[in-house]
JSON list of C-alpha atoms in Angstrom, two decimals:
[
{"chain": "K", "resi": 1, "resn": "MET", "atom": "CA", "xyz": [6.97, 23.00, -174.98]},
{"chain": "K", "resi": 2, "resn": "THR", "atom": "CA", "xyz": [4.66, 22.52, -172.62]},
{"chain": "K", "resi": 3, "resn": "THR", "atom": "CA", "xyz": [2.57, 23.75, -169.89]},
{"chain": "K", "resi": 4, "resn": "TRP", "atom": "CA", "xyz": [0.27, 23.35, -167.48]},
{"chain": "K", "resi": 5, "resn": "THR", "atom": "CA", "xyz": [-2.34, 26.75, -166.78]},
{"chain": "K", "resi": 6, "resn": "ARG", "atom": "CA", "xyz": [-4.19, 25.50, -163.43]},
{"chain": "K", "resi": 7, "resn": "ALA", "atom": "CA", "xyz": [-5.06, 28.51, -160.98]},
{"chain": "K", "resi": 8, "resn": "VAL", "atom": "CA", "xyz": [-1.91, 28.28, -158.41]},
{"chain": "K", "resi": 9, "resn": "PRO", "atom": "CA", "xyz": [0.43, 30.78, -155.94]},
{"chain": "K", "resi": 10, "resn": "VAL", "atom": "CA", "xyz": [2.99, 33.21, -158.17]},
{"chain": "K", "resi": 11, "resn": "ALA", "atom": "CA", "xyz": [5.74, 30.90, -155.46]},
{"chain": "K", "resi": 12, "resn": "VAL", "atom": "CA", "xyz": [4.11, 27.74, -156.86]},
{"chain": "K", "resi": 13, "resn": "GLY", "atom": "CA", "xyz": [4.25, 28.46, -160.36]},
{"chain": "K", "resi": 14, "resn": "ALA", "atom": "CA", "xyz": [7.60, 28.96, -160.77]},
{"chain": "K", "resi": 15, "resn": "LEU", "atom": "CA", "xyz": [7.89, 25.02, -160.55]},
{"chain": "K", "resi": 16, "resn": "VAL", "atom": "CA", "xyz": [5.94, 25.31, -163.80]},
{"chain": "K", "resi": 17, "resn": "ALA", "atom": "CA", "xyz": [5.47, 26.27, -167.88]},
{"chain": "K", "resi": 18, "resn": "ALA", "atom": "CA", "xyz": [3.03, 28.52, -167.25]},
{"chain": "K", "resi": 19, "resn": "VAL", "atom": "CA", "xyz": [0.71, 29.74, -164.90]},
{"chain": "K", "resi": 20, "resn": "ALA", "atom": "CA", "xyz": [-2.60, 32.02, -164.55]},
{"chain": "K", "resi": 21, "resn": "LEU", "atom": "CA", "xyz": [-3.63, 33.06, -161.10]},
{"chain": "K", "resi": 22, "resn": "THR", "atom": "CA", "xyz": [-7.14, 33.34, -160.38]},
{"chain": "K", "resi": 23, "resn": "GLY", "atom": "CA", "xyz": [-9.08, 34.16, -156.93]},
{"chain": "K", "resi": 24, "resn": "CYS", "atom": "CA", "xyz": [-7.41, 37.78, -157.56]},
{"chain": "K", "resi": 25, "resn": "SER", "atom": "CA", "xyz": [-9.43, 39.50, -154.64]},
{"chain": "K", "resi": 26, "resn": "ASP", "atom": "CA", "xyz": [-8.77, 37.05, -152.65]},
{"chain": "K", "resi": 27, "resn": "SER", "atom": "CA", "xyz": [-4.70, 37.09, -153.28]},
{"chain": "K", "resi": 28, "resn": "GLY", "atom": "CA", "xyz": [-4.00, 40.57, -154.53]},
{"chain": "K", "resi": 29, "resn": "SER", "atom": "CA", "xyz": [0.07, 41.80, -153.35]},
{"chain": "K", "resi": 30, "resn": "GLU", "atom": "CA", "xyz": [-1.20, 44.46, -149.90]},
{"chain": "K", "resi": 31, "resn": "LYS", "atom": "CA", "xyz": [-1.18, 48.00, -151.34]},
{"chain": "K", "resi": 32, "resn": "SER", "atom": "CA", "xyz": [0.60, 51.18, -149.40]},
{"chain": "K", "resi": 33, "resn": "GLU", "atom": "CA", "xyz": [-2.56, 53.52, -148.08]},
{"chain": "K", "resi": 34, "resn": "ASP", "atom": "CA", "xyz": [-2.43, 56.65, -150.07]},
{"chain": "K", "resi": 35, "resn": "LYS", "atom": "CA", "xyz": [-1.97, 58.87, -147.55]},
{"chain": "K", "resi": 36, "resn": "GLY", "atom": "CA", "xyz": [-4.05, 62.05, -150.01]},
{"chain": "K", "resi": 37, "resn": "SER", "atom": "CA", "xyz": [-2.54, 64.56, -152.05]},
{"chain": "K", "resi": 38, "resn": "SER", "atom": "CA", "xyz": [1.05, 64.94, -151.37]},
{"chain": "K", "resi": 39, "resn": "GLY", "atom": "CA", "xyz": [0.30, 68.45, -152.93]},
{"chain": "K", "resi": 40, "resn": "SER", "atom": "CA", "xyz": [-2.42, 71.17, -151.98]},
{"chain": "K", "resi": 41, "resn": "HIS", "atom": "CA", "xyz": [-5.21, 69.89, -148.87]},
{"chain": "K", "resi": 42, "resn": "SER", "atom": "CA", "xyz": [-7.71, 72.23, -150.39]},
{"chain": "K", "resi": 43, "resn": "ASP", "atom": "CA", "xyz": [-11.16, 71.28, -150.50]},
{"chain": "K", "resi": 44, "resn": "ASP", "atom": "CA", "xyz": [-11.48, 70.91, -154.14]},
{"chain": "K", "resi": 45, "resn": "SER", "atom": "CA", "xyz": [-14.37, 68.40, -154.49]},
{"chain": "K", "resi": 46, "resn": "GLY", "atom": "CA", "xyz": [-13.31, 67.84, -157.82]},
{"chain": "K", "resi": 47, "resn": "SER", "atom": "CA", "xyz": [-10.06, 66.48, -157.29]},
{"chain": "K", "resi": 48, "resn": "GLN", "atom": "CA", "xyz": [-11.64, 64.11, -154.72]},
{"chain": "K", "resi": 49, "resn": "ALA", "atom": "CA", "xyz": [-13.83, 62.66, -156.75]},
{"chain": "K", "resi": 50, "resn": "SER", "atom": "CA", "xyz": [-10.98, 61.94, -158.79]},
{"chain": "K", "resi": 51, "resn": "GLN", "atom": "CA", "xyz": [-10.30, 60.02, -156.24]},
{"chain": "K", "resi": 52, "resn": "ASP", "atom": "CA", "xyz": [-13.03, 58.41, -154.79]},
{"chain": "K", "resi": 53, "resn": "LYS", "atom": "CA", "xyz": [-14.23, 57.44, -158.29]},
{"chain": "K", "resi": 54, "resn": "THR", "atom": "CA", "xyz": [-13.31, 53.15, -159.33]},
{"chain": "K", "resi": 55, "resn": "ALA", "atom": "CA", "xyz": [-15.42, 53.27, -162.40]},
{"chain": "K", "resi": 56, "resn": "PHE", "atom": "CA", "xyz": [-14.04, 54.07, -165.78]},
{"chain": "K", "resi": 57, "resn": "ARG", "atom": "CA", "xyz": [-14.43, 53.97, -168.93]},
{"chain": "K", "resi": 58, "resn": "LEU", "atom": "CA", "xyz": [-12.09, 51.93, -171.84]},
{"chain": "K", "resi": 59, "resn": "GLY", "atom": "CA", "xyz": [-9.49, 54.66, -172.98]},
{"chain": "K", "resi": 60, "resn": "GLU", "atom": "CA", "xyz": [-9.68, 56.02, -169.61]},
{"chain": "K", "resi": 61, "resn": "ALA", "atom": "CA", "xyz": [-6.57, 56.44, -167.24]},
{"chain": "K", "resi": 62, "resn": "SER", "atom": "CA", "xyz": [-6.36, 55.32, -163.77]},
{"chain": "K", "resi": 63, "resn": "PRO", "atom": "CA", "xyz": [-5.49, 57.28, -160.67]},
{"chain": "K", "resi": 64, "resn": "GLU", "atom": "CA", "xyz": [-1.88, 57.32, -160.26]},
{"chain": "K", "resi": 65, "resn": "GLN", "atom": "CA", "xyz": [-1.14, 54.58, -157.93]},
{"chain": "K", "resi": 66, "resn": "LYS", "atom": "CA", "xyz": [2.37, 54.44, -156.36]},
{"chain": "K", "resi": 67, "resn": "SER", "atom": "CA", "xyz": [4.85, 51.66, -156.47]},
{"chain": "K", "resi": 68, "resn": "ASP", "atom": "CA", "xyz": [5.86, 49.91, -153.80]},
{"chain": "K", "resi": 69, "resn": "ILE", "atom": "CA", "xyz": [8.12, 47.35, -154.86]},
{"chain": "K", "resi": 70, "resn": "LYS", "atom": "CA", "xyz": [11.84, 48.26, -153.50]},
{"chain": "K", "resi": 71, "resn": "ALA", "atom": "CA", "xyz": [13.51, 48.94, -156.37]},
{"chain": "K", "resi": 72, "resn": "SER", "atom": "CA", "xyz": [11.13, 51.92, -156.98]},
{"chain": "K", "resi": 73, "resn": "ALA", "atom": "CA", "xyz": [9.13, 52.80, -154.42]},
{"chain": "K", "resi": 74, "resn": "GLY", "atom": "CA", "xyz": [7.50, 55.72, -154.34]},
{"chain": "K", "resi": 75, "resn": "ALA", "atom": "CA", "xyz": [7.61, 56.16, -158.19]},
{"chain": "K", "resi": 76, "resn": "GLN", "atom": "CA", "xyz": [4.04, 57.08, -159.01]},
{"chain": "K", "resi": 77, "resn": "TYR", "atom": "CA", "xyz": [2.56, 55.75, -162.28]},
{"chain": "K", "resi": 78, "resn": "THR", "atom": "CA", "xyz": [-1.22, 55.35, -164.68]},
{"chain": "K", "resi": 79, "resn": "VAL", "atom": "CA", "xyz": [-2.59, 52.51, -166.10]},
{"chain": "K", "resi": 80, "resn": "THR", "atom": "CA", "xyz": [-5.04, 52.73, -169.43]},
{"chain": "K", "resi": 81, "resn": "PRO", "atom": "CA", "xyz": [-6.57, 49.61, -170.81]},
{"chain": "K", "resi": 82, "resn": "THR", "atom": "CA", "xyz": [-8.03, 50.26, -174.31]},
{"chain": "K", "resi": 83, "resn": "LYS", "atom": "CA", "xyz": [-9.30, 47.23, -175.83]},
{"chain": "K", "resi": 84, "resn": "VAL", "atom": "CA", "xyz": [-10.37, 44.05, -174.95]},
{"chain": "K", "resi": 85, "resn": "ALA", "atom": "CA", "xyz": [-10.99, 41.20, -177.07]},
{"chain": "K", "resi": 86, "resn": "THR", "atom": "CA", "xyz": [-11.44, 37.60, -176.47]},
{"chain": "K", "resi": 87, "resn": "GLY", "atom": "CA", "xyz": [-9.49, 35.20, -178.11]},
{"chain": "K", "resi": 88, "resn": "THR", "atom": "CA", "xyz": [-11.00, 31.64, -179.28]},
{"chain": "K", "resi": 89, "resn": "LYS", "atom": "CA", "xyz": [-10.15, 28.21, -178.92]},
{"chain": "K", "resi": 90, "resn": "ALA", "atom": "CA", "xyz": [-8.59, 27.81, -182.37]},
{"chain": "K", "resi": 91, "resn": "ASP", "atom": "CA", "xyz": [-6.35, 31.06, -180.97]},
{"chain": "K", "resi": 92, "resn": "MET", "atom": "CA", "xyz": [-5.76, 28.24, -178.02]},
{"chain": "K", "resi": 93, "resn": "ASP", "atom": "CA", "xyz": [-4.35, 25.14, -179.86]},
{"chain": "K", "resi": 94, "resn": "LYS", "atom": "CA", "xyz": [-2.34, 27.16, -182.50]},
{"chain": "K", "resi": 95, "resn": "SER", "atom": "CA", "xyz": [-0.75, 28.50, -178.45]},
{"chain": "K", "resi": 96, "resn": "GLY", "atom": "CA", "xyz": [1.92, 26.11, -178.03]},
{"chain": "K", "resi": 97, "resn": "LEU", "atom": "CA", "xyz": [0.19, 25.80, -174.00]},
{"chain": "K", "resi": 98, "resn": "GLU", "atom": "CA", "xyz": [-1.11, 22.71, -173.22]},
{"chain": "K", "resi": 99, "resn": "GLN", "atom": "CA", "xyz": [-3.86, 22.95, -170.76]},
{"chain": "K", "resi": 100, "resn": "ASP", "atom": "CA", "xyz": [-4.13, 20.69, -167.52]},
{"chain": "K", "resi": 101, "resn": "LYS", "atom": "CA", "xyz": [-7.75, 18.86, -167.99]},
{"chain": "K", "resi": 102, "resn": "GLU", "atom": "CA", "xyz": [-9.01, 19.56, -164.49]},
{"chain": "K", "resi": 103, "resn": "ASP", "atom": "CA", "xyz": [-9.16, 23.65, -165.55]},
{"chain": "K", "resi": 104, "resn": "GLY", "atom": "CA", "xyz": [-11.26, 22.40, -168.07]},
{"chain": "K", "resi": 105, "resn": "PRO", "atom": "CA", "xyz": [-11.21, 24.45, -171.75]},
{"chain": "K", "resi": 106, "resn": "GLN", "atom": "CA", "xyz": [-10.26, 27.99, -172.05]},
{"chain": "K", "resi": 107, "resn": "VAL", "atom": "CA", "xyz": [-10.13, 30.84, -174.26]},
{"chain": "K", "resi": 108, "resn": "PRO", "atom": "CA", "xyz": [-7.50, 33.73, -173.97]},
{"chain": "K", "resi": 109, "resn": "VAL", "atom": "CA", "xyz": [-9.21, 37.37, -173.45]},
{"chain": "K", "resi": 110, "resn": "TYR", "atom": "CA", "xyz": [-6.44, 40.32, -175.03]},
{"chain": "K", "resi": 111, "resn": "VAL", "atom": "CA", "xyz": [-5.80, 43.41, -173.52]},
{"chain": "K", "resi": 112, "resn": "TRP", "atom": "CA", "xyz": [-4.36, 46.23, -174.50]},
{"chain": "K", "resi": 113, "resn": "SER", "atom": "CA", "xyz": [-3.38, 48.66, -171.91]},
{"chain": "K", "resi": 114, "resn": "THR", "atom": "CA", "xyz": [-1.06, 52.00, -171.77]},
{"chain": "K", "resi": 115, "resn": "LEU", "atom": "CA", "xyz": [1.88, 52.44, -169.08]},
{"chain": "K", "resi": 116, "resn": "SER", "atom": "CA", "xyz": [2.54, 55.89, -168.10]},
{"chain": "K", "resi": 117, "resn": "HIS", "atom": "CA", "xyz": [5.64, 56.23, -165.52]},
{"chain": "K", "resi": 118, "resn": "ASP", "atom": "CA", "xyz": [4.47, 59.54, -163.91]},
{"chain": "K", "resi": 119, "resn": "SER", "atom": "CA", "xyz": [7.36, 61.05, -161.43]},
{"chain": "K", "resi": 120, "resn": "GLY", "atom": "CA", "xyz": [10.15, 58.65, -159.26]},
{"chain": "K", "resi": 121, "resn": "LYS", "atom": "CA", "xyz": [12.43, 55.91, -159.96]},
{"chain": "K", "resi": 122, "resn": "THR", "atom": "CA", "xyz": [12.34, 53.95, -163.04]},
{"chain": "K", "resi": 123, "resn": "MET", "atom": "CA", "xyz": [10.49, 51.06, -163.17]},
{"chain": "K", "resi": 124, "resn": "GLU", "atom": "CA", "xyz": [9.44, 47.92, -165.02]},
{"chain": "K", "resi": 125, "resn": "LEU", "atom": "CA", "xyz": [6.71, 47.22, -166.80]},
{"chain": "K", "resi": 126, "resn": "GLY", "atom": "CA", "xyz": [5.83, 43.99, -165.07]},
{"chain": "K", "resi": 127, "resn": "ASP", "atom": "CA", "xyz": [5.86, 45.66, -162.05]},
{"chain": "K", "resi": 128, "resn": "MET", "atom": "CA", "xyz": [2.91, 48.51, -163.82]},
{"chain": "K", "resi": 129, "resn": "ASP", "atom": "CA", "xyz": [1.14, 46.36, -164.45]},
{"chain": "K", "resi": 130, "resn": "ASP", "atom": "CA", "xyz": [1.18, 42.70, -162.09]},
{"chain": "K", "resi": 131, "resn": "ASP", "atom": "CA", "xyz": [-2.16, 44.10, -160.72]},
{"chain": "K", "resi": 132, "resn": "LEU", "atom": "CA", "xyz": [-4.17, 43.97, -163.23]},
{"chain": "K", "resi": 133, "resn": "VAL", "atom": "CA", "xyz": [-7.20, 41.00, -162.76]},
{"chain": "K", "resi": 134, "resn": "VAL", "atom": "CA", "xyz": [-10.22, 40.33, -165.94]},
{"chain": "K", "resi": 135, "resn": "ARG", "atom": "CA", "xyz": [-13.37, 39.59, -164.06]},
{"chain": "K", "resi": 136, "resn": "THR", "atom": "CA", "xyz": [-16.23, 37.47, -166.45]},
{"chain": "K", "resi": 137, "resn": "ASP", "atom": "CA", "xyz": [-19.82, 37.31, -165.84]},
{"chain": "K", "resi": 138, "resn": "ALA", "atom": "CA", "xyz": [-19.53, 34.47, -163.91]},
{"chain": "K", "resi": 139, "resn": "ASP", "atom": "CA", "xyz": [-17.75, 36.32, -161.77]},
{"chain": "K", "resi": 140, "resn": "THR", "atom": "CA", "xyz": [-14.04, 34.26, -162.05]},
{"chain": "K", "resi": 141, "resn": "ARG", "atom": "CA", "xyz": [-11.15, 36.73, -162.08]},
{"chain": "K", "resi": 142, "resn": "THR", "atom": "CA", "xyz": [-8.10, 36.14, -163.41]},
{"chain": "K", "resi": 143, "resn": "ARG", "atom": "CA", "xyz": [-4.42, 37.16, -163.54]},
{"chain": "K", "resi": 144, "resn": "ALA", "atom": "CA", "xyz": [-2.24, 37.82, -166.89]},
{"chain": "K", "resi": 145, "resn": "LEU", "atom": "CA", "xyz": [-0.71, 34.60, -167.93]},
{"chain": "K", "resi": 146, "resn": "ILE", "atom": "CA", "xyz": [3.01, 33.32, -167.50]},
{"chain": "K", "resi": 147, "resn": "VAL", "atom": "CA", "xyz": [4.91, 31.91, -169.88]},
{"chain": "K", "resi": 148, "resn": "LEU", "atom": "CA", "xyz": [8.01, 30.09, -168.18]},
{"chain": "K", "resi": 149, "resn": "GLY", "atom": "CA", "xyz": [10.61, 28.01, -170.22]},
{"chain": "K", "resi": 150, "resn": "GLY", "atom": "CA", "xyz": [9.01, 29.38, -173.20]},
{"chain": "K", "resi": 151, "resn": "GLY", "atom": "CA", "xyz": [6.82, 31.41, -174.75]},
{"chain": "K", "resi": 152, "resn": "ALA", "atom": "CA", "xyz": [2.86, 31.45, -175.93]},
{"chain": "K", "resi": 153, "resn": "LYS", "atom": "CA", "xyz": [1.81, 32.73, -179.30]},
{"chain": "K", "resi": 154, "resn": "TRP", "atom": "CA", "xyz": [-1.46, 34.62, -180.26]},
{"chain": "K", "resi": 155, "resn": "PRO", "atom": "CA", "xyz": [-2.80, 36.82, -183.08]},
{"chain": "K", "resi": 156, "resn": "ASN", "atom": "CA", "xyz": [-1.89, 40.25, -182.42]},
{"chain": "K", "resi": 157, "resn": "CYS", "atom": "CA", "xyz": [-0.44, 40.27, -179.31]},
{"chain": "K", "resi": 158, "resn": "PRO", "atom": "CA", "xyz": [3.22, 40.13, -179.26]},
{"chain": "K", "resi": 159, "resn": "ALA", "atom": "CA", "xyz": [3.41, 38.80, -175.05]},
{"chain": "K", "resi": 160, "resn": "PRO", "atom": "CA", "xyz": [5.62, 42.38, -173.72]},
{"chain": "K", "resi": 161, "resn": "ASP", "atom": "CA", "xyz": [8.71, 42.68, -172.34]},
{"chain": "K", "resi": 162, "resn": "THR", "atom": "CA", "xyz": [8.44, 42.37, -168.62]},
{"chain": "K", "resi": 163, "resn": "SER", "atom": "CA", "xyz": [11.67, 43.65, -168.24]},
{"chain": "K", "resi": 164, "resn": "LYS", "atom": "CA", "xyz": [12.17, 46.25, -169.86]},
{"chain": "K", "resi": 165, "resn": "THR", "atom": "CA", "xyz": [12.11, 49.69, -167.79]},
{"chain": "K", "resi": 166, "resn": "VAL", "atom": "CA", "xyz": [10.55, 52.91, -168.30]},
{"chain": "K", "resi": 167, "resn": "SER", "atom": "CA", "xyz": [11.97, 56.38, -166.81]},
{"chain": "K", "resi": 168, "resn": "ALA", "atom": "CA", "xyz": [9.71, 59.58, -165.85]},
{"chain": "K", "resi": 169, "resn": "GLY", "atom": "CA", "xyz": [7.59, 61.16, -168.62]},
{"chain": "K", "resi": 170, "resn": "GLN", "atom": "CA", "xyz": [7.42, 57.68, -170.83]},
{"chain": "K", "resi": 171, "resn": "SER", "atom": "CA", "xyz": [4.96, 55.41, -171.47]},
{"chain": "K", "resi": 172, "resn": "GLU", "atom": "CA", "xyz": [4.68, 51.70, -173.51]},
{"chain": "K", "resi": 173, "resn": "LYS", "atom": "CA", "xyz": [1.26, 50.22, -174.88]},
{"chain": "K", "resi": 174, "resn": "ILE", "atom": "CA", "xyz": [1.32, 46.63, -174.60]},
{"chain": "K", "resi": 175, "resn": "CYS", "atom": "CA", "xyz": [-1.20, 43.28, -174.72]},
{"chain": "K", "resi": 176, "resn": "SER", "atom": "CA", "xyz": [-1.68, 41.09, -172.03]},
{"chain": "K", "resi": 177, "resn": "ALA", "atom": "CA", "xyz": [-3.01, 37.64, -172.30]},
{"chain": "K", "resi": 178, "resn": "PHE", "atom": "CA", "xyz": [-5.62, 36.27, -169.70]},
{"chain": "K", "resi": 179, "resn": "LEU", "atom": "CA", "xyz": [-7.67, 32.65, -169.96]},
{"chain": "K", "resi": 180, "resn": "ILE", "atom": "CA", "xyz": [-10.70, 32.52, -168.58]},
{"chain": "K", "resi": 181, "resn": "PRO", "atom": "CA", "xyz": [-13.38, 29.13, -168.78]},
{"chain": "K", "resi": 182, "resn": "GLU", "atom": "CA", "xyz": [-14.79, 29.23, -172.95]},
{"chain": "K", "resi": 183, "resn": "GLY", "atom": "CA", "xyz": [-18.54, 29.68, -172.54]},
{"chain": "K", "resi": 184, "resn": "GLU", "atom": "CA", "xyz": [-17.68, 32.78, -170.07]},
{"chain": "K", "resi": 185, "resn": "LYS", "atom": "CA", "xyz": [-17.11, 36.37, -170.93]},
{"chain": "K", "resi": 186, "resn": "ALA", "atom": "CA", "xyz": [-14.86, 39.56, -169.48]},
{"chain": "K", "resi": 187, "resn": "ALA", "atom": "CA", "xyz": [-17.45, 41.51, -168.27]},
{"chain": "K", "resi": 188, "resn": "ALA", "atom": "CA", "xyz": [-14.42, 43.95, -166.19]},
{"chain": "K", "resi": 189, "resn": "VAL", "atom": "CA", "xyz": [-11.05, 44.69, -166.61]},
{"chain": "K", "resi": 190, "resn": "GLU", "atom": "CA", "xyz": [-9.71, 45.11, -163.10]},
{"chain": "K", "resi": 191, "resn": "LEU", "atom": "CA", "xyz": [-6.80, 47.21, -160.95]},
{"chain": "K", "resi": 192, "resn": "ASN", "atom": "CA", "xyz": [-6.28, 45.54, -157.35]},
{"chain": "K", "resi": 193, "resn": "ARG", "atom": "CA", "xyz": [-5.00, 48.00, -154.56]},
{"chain": "K", "resi": 194, "resn": "GLY", "atom": "CA", "xyz": [-4.99, 45.40, -151.93]},
{"chain": "K", "resi": 195, "resn": "TYR", "atom": "CA", "xyz": [-7.14, 44.64, -148.93]},
{"chain": "K", "resi": 196, "resn": "SER", "atom": "CA", "xyz": [-8.26, 48.09, -148.08]},
{"chain": "K", "resi": 197, "resn": "LYS", "atom": "CA", "xyz": [-8.88, 49.44, -151.33]},
{"chain": "K", "resi": 198, "resn": "GLU", "atom": "CA", "xyz": [-11.98, 48.53, -153.90]},
{"chain": "K", "resi": 199, "resn": "PRO", "atom": "CA", "xyz": [-10.55, 47.16, -157.22]},
{"chain": "K", "resi": 200, "resn": "LEU", "atom": "CA", "xyz": [-10.70, 50.49, -159.79]},
{"chain": "K", "resi": 201, "resn": "GLU", "atom": "CA", "xyz": [-12.93, 48.87, -162.94]},
{"chain": "K", "resi": 202, "resn": "TRP", "atom": "CA", "xyz": [-13.12, 49.87, -166.24]},
{"chain": "K", "resi": 203, "resn": "PRO", "atom": "CA", "xyz": [-16.42, 47.52, -167.77]},
{"chain": "K", "resi": 204, "resn": "VAL", "atom": "CA", "xyz": [-16.39, 45.72, -170.34]},
{"chain": "K", "resi": 205, "resn": "LYS", "atom": "CA", "xyz": [-18.89, 46.04, -173.56]},
{"chain": "K", "resi": 206, "resn": "ASN", "atom": "CA", "xyz": [-20.30, 42.54, -175.18]}
]
C-alpha cells in the first residue's frame, strides 16, 4: 500500500494515501471565541487563573473546549495527553507506509490521550482531538498522521476509530501517531485554539 507523507493542506491530502500536516501554528482552524464562563461572573481569582493557564503536565486535563463543528456545536469536552513516546526507524519501516523522499527520514511519535465529553451534543472522537499537534525541539510542528485508503501499523498504538461517537459523561482513551524528522525529539504536545489564542501546551521530558 502506498503512500505519501508530505506536508500538504487537508483538502489536497484527501487525494493521497497518507498526510502529515505541518505548520499548524499558521494553519489551525479558527475556533470560536471563548466569551467567558457561562456560569457565575464572580471575581474568583483561582477560576480566572485556571482559564488563563496555558502550560500543563502530561496527565493534566485541558480547560473545557467548545465544539465548533456544526453537528455538535456548543458541546464541551476536555483533552488530556497522558503519555508521549518516540518510535524508531524500524517502526517506520514496518508500518506499511512509503515515505516521500522529499520529506527525508522520519520517525513516529506516539501520543496517548483521554478525550472526555462533558456536556452538549454527541461528538465524534476525530472532532475532539483534531487540533492536537506535536512540537519538536527544532520547532517543527505536525498534526497526527492521516492515512487514507489503508492503514498504518504501529507497535502498541492502534489507530483510533475517529468516527466513533461519544455522549456527555463518556470518555475514550486513544493513541495517535505523528511523524517528525529523524534526529529531532518531541518537545511538547500542543492543542491549537485558533488564531486568537495561544495554544495549550504539555511539555515532554526526554
